[in-house]
Tab-separated table of C-alpha atoms and ligand atoms in Angstrom:
chain	number	residue	atom	x	y	z
S	533	MET	CA	106.871	35.008	79.457
S	534	ASP	CA	103.264	35.158	80.367
S	535	ILE	CA	102.169	38.554	79.903
S	536	ASP	CA	99.035	39.974	82.652
S	537	ARG	CA	97.241	41.713	80.151
S	538	ARG	CA	95.169	43.855	82.194
S	539	ALA	CA	98.336	44.682	84.622
S	540	PHE	CA	100.125	46.150	81.670
S	541	ILE	CA	97.180	48.242	80.132
S	542	ALA	CA	96.264	49.610	83.599
S	543	SER	CA	100.561	50.188	84.384
S	544	LEU	CA	99.674	52.459	81.314
S	545	GLY	CA	97.126	54.104	82.527
S	546	GLY	CA	94.425	52.127	81.215
S	547	THR	CA	92.210	51.788	78.277
S	548	ALA	CA	91.677	55.693	77.603
S	549	ALA	CA	95.502	56.305	77.473
S	550	VAL	CA	96.435	53.363	75.517
S	551	SER	CA	94.096	54.303	72.740
S	552	LEU	CA	96.252	57.841	72.972
S	553	MET	CA	99.303	56.102	72.149
S	554	ASP	CA	100.574	55.219	68.797
S	555	SER	CA	102.296	51.874	67.956
S	556	GLU	CA	105.961	52.512	68.581
S	557	ALA	CA	104.650	54.163	72.011
S	558	LYS	CA	103.067	50.792	73.054
S	559	ALA	CA	105.553	48.665	71.564
S	560	ASP	CA	108.128	50.524	73.851
S	561	ALA	CA	105.950	50.371	76.800
S	562	LEU	CA	105.300	46.301	76.610
S	563	GLU	CA	108.968	46.027	76.191
S	564	HIS	CA	109.795	48.092	79.554
S	565	TRP	CA	107.168	45.913	81.066
S	566	MET	CA	108.772	42.765	80.261
S	567	GLU	CA	111.995	43.678	81.322
S	568	ASP	CA	110.685	45.048	84.453
S	569	GLN	CA	108.883	41.570	84.935
S	570	LEU	CA	112.432	39.971	84.661
S	571	ASP	CA	113.892	42.171	86.988
S	572	GLN	CA	111.707	41.635	89.089
S	573	GLN	CA	111.407	37.199	89.019
S	574	GLY	CA	115.275	37.589	88.464
S	575	ALA	CA	115.810	39.505	92.201
S	576	THR	CA	113.007	37.360	94.068
S	577	ALA	CA	114.761	34.143	92.318
S	578	GLN	CA	118.280	35.313	93.405
S	579	GLY	CA	116.902	36.453	97.007
S	580	THR	CA	120.041	38.747	97.051
S	581	ALA	CA	120.802	42.481	96.614
S	582	GLU	CA	121.390	43.500	93.153
S	583	LYS	CA	124.942	44.174	92.073
S	584	PHE	CA	125.343	47.600	90.672
S	585	PRO	CA	128.119	48.628	87.810
S	586	THR	CA	130.929	51.031	88.472
S	587	VAL	CA	131.553	54.403	86.554
S	588	ALA	CA	134.605	52.560	84.970
S	589	GLU	CA	132.070	49.713	83.751
S	590	LEU	CA	129.577	52.076	82.783
S	591	GLU	CA	132.297	53.935	80.544
S	592	ALA	CA	133.182	50.847	79.409
S	593	GLN	CA	130.192	50.402	77.513
S	594	ILE	CA	130.254	53.515	75.675
S	595	GLU	CA	131.865	52.325	72.526
S	596	THR	CA	129.660	48.956	72.298
S	597	ARG	CA	126.783	51.616	71.309
S	598	ASN	CA	125.763	53.528	68.237
S	599	TYR	CA	124.086	56.042	69.964
S	600	ARG	CA	124.907	58.236	73.219
S	601	ARG	CA	122.959	58.042	76.291
S	602	GLY	CA	122.394	61.541	76.385
S	603	ALA	CA	120.164	61.850	73.494
S	604	GLY	CA	116.621	62.632	73.772
S	605	ASN	CA	114.172	59.744	73.053
S	606	VAL	CA	112.484	61.286	69.966
S	607	PHE	CA	116.169	61.005	68.297
S	608	VAL	CA	117.065	57.506	68.862
S	609	ASN	CA	115.376	53.976	69.633
S	610	THR	CA	117.512	51.647	71.369
S	611	ARG	CA	115.603	48.734	70.723
S	612	GLY	CA	115.549	49.022	66.610
S	613	ASN	CA	114.741	51.470	64.051
S	614	VAL	CA	112.798	54.778	64.699
S	615	ARG	CA	109.475	55.284	63.095
S	616	LYS	CA	107.695	57.780	61.126
S	617	LEU	CA	106.275	60.068	63.488
S	618	GLU	CA	102.635	62.005	63.211
S	619	PRO	CA	102.692	65.156	62.301
S	620	MET	CA	101.799	68.138	64.922
S	621	PRO	CA	98.582	70.238	64.391
S	622	LYS	CA	99.011	73.571	62.475
S	623	ASN	CA	99.069	75.502	66.137
S	624	PRO	CA	100.236	72.701	68.623
S	625	THR	CA	99.148	72.756	72.409
S	626	LEU	CA	101.212	71.444	75.280
S	627	LYS	CA	98.582	68.843	75.068
S	628	ASP	CA	99.263	67.791	71.616
S	629	PHE	CA	102.934	67.694	72.696
S	630	PHE	CA	102.163	64.866	75.365
S	631	ARG	CA	99.919	62.739	72.850
S	632	LEU	CA	102.658	63.008	70.171
S	633	ARG	CA	105.862	63.550	71.268
S	634	PHE	CA	106.261	62.839	75.075
S	635	ALA	CA	103.939	59.958	75.053
S	636	PRO	CA	103.295	57.632	76.798
S	637	ALA	CA	104.843	60.041	79.395
S	638	ASN	CA	103.919	57.929	82.161
S	639	HIS	CA	106.568	58.959	84.799
S	640	VAL	CA	105.802	62.659	84.768
S	641	LEU	CA	102.304	61.779	84.955
S	642	GLN	CA	102.389	59.924	88.010
S	643	SER	CA	104.916	62.150	89.448
S	644	ALA	CA	102.119	65.175	89.131
S	645	THR	CA	99.143	62.610	90.303
S	646	ARG	CA	101.459	61.806	93.470
S	647	ALA	CA	101.908	65.847	94.023
S	648	MET	CA	98.343	66.498	93.619
S	649	LYS	CA	97.084	63.872	95.931
S	650	THR	CA	99.366	65.120	98.836
S	651	GLY	CA	98.135	68.862	98.309
S	652	MET	CA	100.929	70.130	97.108
S	653	SER	CA	100.752	73.832	95.313
S	654	GLU	CA	100.011	74.012	91.769
S	655	GLU	CA	102.945	75.338	90.737
S	656	ILE	CA	104.730	72.417	92.342
S	657	ILE	CA	102.034	70.334	90.755
S	658	LEU	CA	102.862	71.669	87.084
S	659	ALA	CA	106.644	71.116	87.762
S	660	CYS	CA	106.394	67.578	88.483
S	661	LEU	CA	103.956	67.378	85.286
S	662	LEU	CA	106.839	68.831	82.961
S	663	HIS	CA	110.011	68.029	84.947
S	664	ASP	CA	111.498	65.153	82.819
S	665	CYS	CA	109.631	65.974	79.447
S	666	ALA	CA	112.786	67.632	77.867
S	667	GLN	CA	114.168	63.794	77.737
S	668	ALA	CA	112.649	63.461	74.604
S	669	LEU	CA	114.722	66.459	73.280
S	670	MET	CA	117.989	65.976	75.170
S	671	LYS	CA	118.660	63.601	78.394
S	672	ALA	CA	122.206	65.204	79.708
S	673	ASP	CA	121.611	67.976	81.675
S	674	HIS	CA	117.862	67.801	81.340
S	675	GLY	CA	116.463	69.835	84.309
S	676	TRP	CA	118.679	72.927	82.600
S	677	TRP	CA	116.705	71.823	78.887
S	678	GLY	CA	113.556	71.459	80.440
S	679	ALA	CA	113.197	75.122	82.450
S	680	GLN	CA	114.643	76.396	79.503
S	681	LEU	CA	111.689	74.940	77.063
S	682	PHE	CA	109.149	75.737	79.699
S	683	GLU	CA	110.174	79.122	80.922
S	684	PRO	CA	108.413	81.160	78.732
S	685	TYR	CA	105.081	79.469	79.608
S	686	ILE	CA	104.880	79.103	82.893
S	687	PRO	CA	105.398	80.461	86.746
S	688	GLU	CA	108.806	81.241	87.796
S	689	LYS	CA	108.549	78.836	90.876
S	690	SER	CA	107.557	76.105	88.442
S	691	THR	CA	110.217	76.788	86.153
S	692	PHE	CA	113.110	76.746	89.466
S	693	GLY	CA	111.565	73.329	90.369
S	694	ILE	CA	112.565	72.001	86.940
S	695	ARG	CA	115.792	73.346	86.557
S	696	TYR	CA	117.232	72.393	89.782
S	697	HIS	CA	115.399	69.033	90.770
S	698	GLN	CA	118.152	67.863	88.289
S	699	ALA	CA	121.091	68.647	90.828
S	700	LEU	CA	118.898	67.989	93.829
S	701	ARG	CA	117.965	64.170	93.059
S	702	PHE	CA	122.177	63.363	94.173
S	703	TYR	CA	121.640	64.507	97.556
S	704	ALA	CA	119.163	63.125	100.019
S	705	ASP	CA	117.075	64.679	102.373
S	706	SER	CA	115.247	62.382	104.684
S	707	ASP	CA	113.543	65.418	106.319
S	708	ALA	CA	111.647	66.210	103.029
S	709	GLY	CA	111.382	62.299	102.319
S	710	TYR	CA	113.863	61.875	99.615
S	711	GLU	CA	116.160	59.000	99.823
S	712	TYR	CA	119.023	58.444	96.943
S	713	PRO	CA	117.210	56.011	94.767
S	714	ASP	CA	118.674	52.927	93.789
S	715	LEU	CA	118.257	53.350	89.849
S	716	TYR	CA	121.224	55.884	90.051
S	717	TYR	CA	123.279	53.746	91.568
S	718	ARG	CA	122.124	52.003	88.314
S	719	ILE	CA	122.551	53.867	85.859
S	720	PHE	CA	125.332	56.132	86.897
S	721	GLY	CA	127.456	53.913	88.685
S	722	GLN	CA	127.921	52.815	92.392
S	723	ASP	CA	130.668	55.090	92.920
S	724	TYR	CA	129.684	57.978	91.296
S	725	VAL	CA	130.105	61.779	91.833
S	726	PRO	CA	128.046	64.413	90.529
S	727	PRO	CA	130.411	66.789	88.545
S	728	PRO	CA	131.254	70.231	90.190
S	729	HIS	CA	128.440	72.224	88.551
S	730	ILE	CA	126.121	69.899	90.242
S	731	GLU	CA	127.822	69.880	93.434
S	732	ALA	CA	128.231	74.227	93.112
S	733	THR	CA	124.168	74.228	92.453
S	734	TYR	CA	123.358	71.539	95.460
S	735	LYS	CA	125.356	74.569	98.009
S	736	MET	CA	123.668	77.226	96.072
S	737	LEU	CA	120.590	75.628	96.613
S	738	ARG	CA	120.377	74.903	100.035
S	739	ASN	CA	120.616	78.286	101.170
S	740	HIS	CA	117.877	79.576	98.591
S	741	LYS	CA	114.278	80.667	99.732
S	742	TRP	CA	112.900	78.390	97.015
S	743	TYR	CA	114.770	75.201	98.150
S	744	MET	CA	111.241	73.354	98.506
S	745	GLU	CA	110.665	73.738	94.848
S	746	PRO	CA	112.872	71.281	93.572
S	747	ARG	CA	112.994	69.637	96.184
S	748	LEU	CA	109.260	68.474	96.170
S	749	VAL	CA	109.358	68.026	92.509
S	750	THR	CA	112.416	65.271	93.233
S	751	VAL	CA	109.685	64.079	96.549
S	752	ASN	CA	107.386	63.479	93.872
S	753	ASP	CA	109.831	61.916	91.490
S	754	LEU	CA	108.734	58.144	91.419
S	755	TYR	CA	111.852	55.804	90.414
S	756	ALA	CA	109.897	52.834	90.746
S	757	PHE	CA	107.249	51.100	88.345
S	758	ASP	CA	104.099	51.368	90.162
S	759	PRO	CA	101.589	48.555	87.661
S	760	ASN	CA	98.734	49.796	89.406
S	761	ALA	CA	98.731	53.032	88.458
S	762	LYS	CA	96.219	54.817	86.195
S	763	VAL	CA	97.160	58.059	85.085
S	764	SER	CA	95.999	60.202	82.685
S	765	ILE	CA	96.769	64.122	81.819
S	766	ASP	CA	92.941	65.209	82.110
S	767	PRO	CA	93.003	65.833	85.867
S	768	PHE	CA	95.254	68.622	85.201
S	769	GLU	CA	93.553	70.461	82.295
S	770	ASP	CA	92.365	73.512	85.044
S	771	ILE	CA	95.831	73.516	86.341
S	772	ILE	CA	97.468	73.718	82.964
S	773	GLY	CA	94.630	75.851	82.143
S	774	ARG	CA	95.536	78.516	84.533
S	775	HIS	CA	99.272	78.532	84.450
S	776	PHE	CA	100.812	77.440	81.171
S	777	LYS	CA	100.305	80.369	78.931
S	778	GLN	CA	99.611	78.762	75.651
S	779	PRO	CA	100.231	80.745	72.682
S	780	LYS	CA	97.467	80.964	70.038
S	781	GLU	CA	99.968	80.817	67.383
S	782	GLY	CA	100.911	77.382	68.717
S	783	LEU	CA	104.008	76.200	70.379
S	784	GLY	CA	107.036	76.276	67.991
S	785	ASN	CA	105.278	79.299	65.941
S	786	ASP	CA	105.812	82.094	68.256
S	787	ASN	CA	108.762	83.420	68.405
S	788	SER	CA	109.497	83.087	71.763
S	789	PRO	CA	113.170	81.955	73.266
S	790	SER	CA	112.387	78.494	72.835
S	791	ALA	CA	110.275	77.801	70.236
S	792	HIS	CA	113.117	76.733	68.659
S	793	MET	CA	113.229	73.659	70.788
S	794	TRP	CA	109.556	72.760	70.442
S	795	ARG	CA	109.943	73.089	66.582
S	796	THR	CA	112.778	70.330	67.032
S	797	LEU	CA	110.930	68.716	68.816
S	798	ALA	CA	108.019	69.113	66.115
S	799	ASN	CA	110.251	68.074	63.421
S	800	PRO	CA	113.515	65.740	64.572
S	801	ASP	CA	113.657	64.460	60.950
S	802	ALA	CA	114.810	67.973	60.009
S	803	PRO	CA	118.480	66.809	58.238
S	804	LEU	CA	119.900	70.346	59.294
N	930	LIG	FE1	114.384	64.269	86.087
N	931	LIG	FE1	111.422	62.078	87.276
């Protein structure tokens, strides 16, 4: 396949963003890019709508893998061996985790960029920036994991947005500008029905005064890969400075209720 180098680098946020990525992140990003290009070429060539798998077809794949789909990104490399991670600095900050554990973080940076461009509140922009970061640790129920990870450090509304975007993703709200994403037909199955806790959470949220907090996280949740997006964490430094209570000892060293989660991210190779 011909690789459009400029478009690929632009898709990662430009040369500055690429320089922050380690070699594993670069290799992963290149593979994702090539897969996307292939998918696009295939869809155009066939000129037909994509056929989505059923829940049963996806379940049949479980025993064909040596990992589970819910495992966090720092624990599993679905395309080969994992690599040695660069150690975290002594008193790690949120920005250090973005660089060394969440990278390339393109999806959350694109979501937060969209929230900022469309003039949303700082709590929403922060929620968008952090909404999927916990997927480094755990993908299953990542809204709840993410809210727990960040709760000691961020405004309550941002935590609320992160926790509950997970449920609202499954329910369209065209008035708010959110449609059910094709991606979910692909990864959950075309006949997927959310489990009871998600359905109950959705019902609770519909009548909640903060409904729009998680809803706006879903509105900014971009499922399409934008090859022209230039993203960086730099535009969010002021918002992080104002709303993220960075502990002086460093994340993981402050005895907060989620310190162990940060330590696990910092050191996912610990055998016990
Ligand atoms: Fe998410
Ligand atoms: Fe997302």
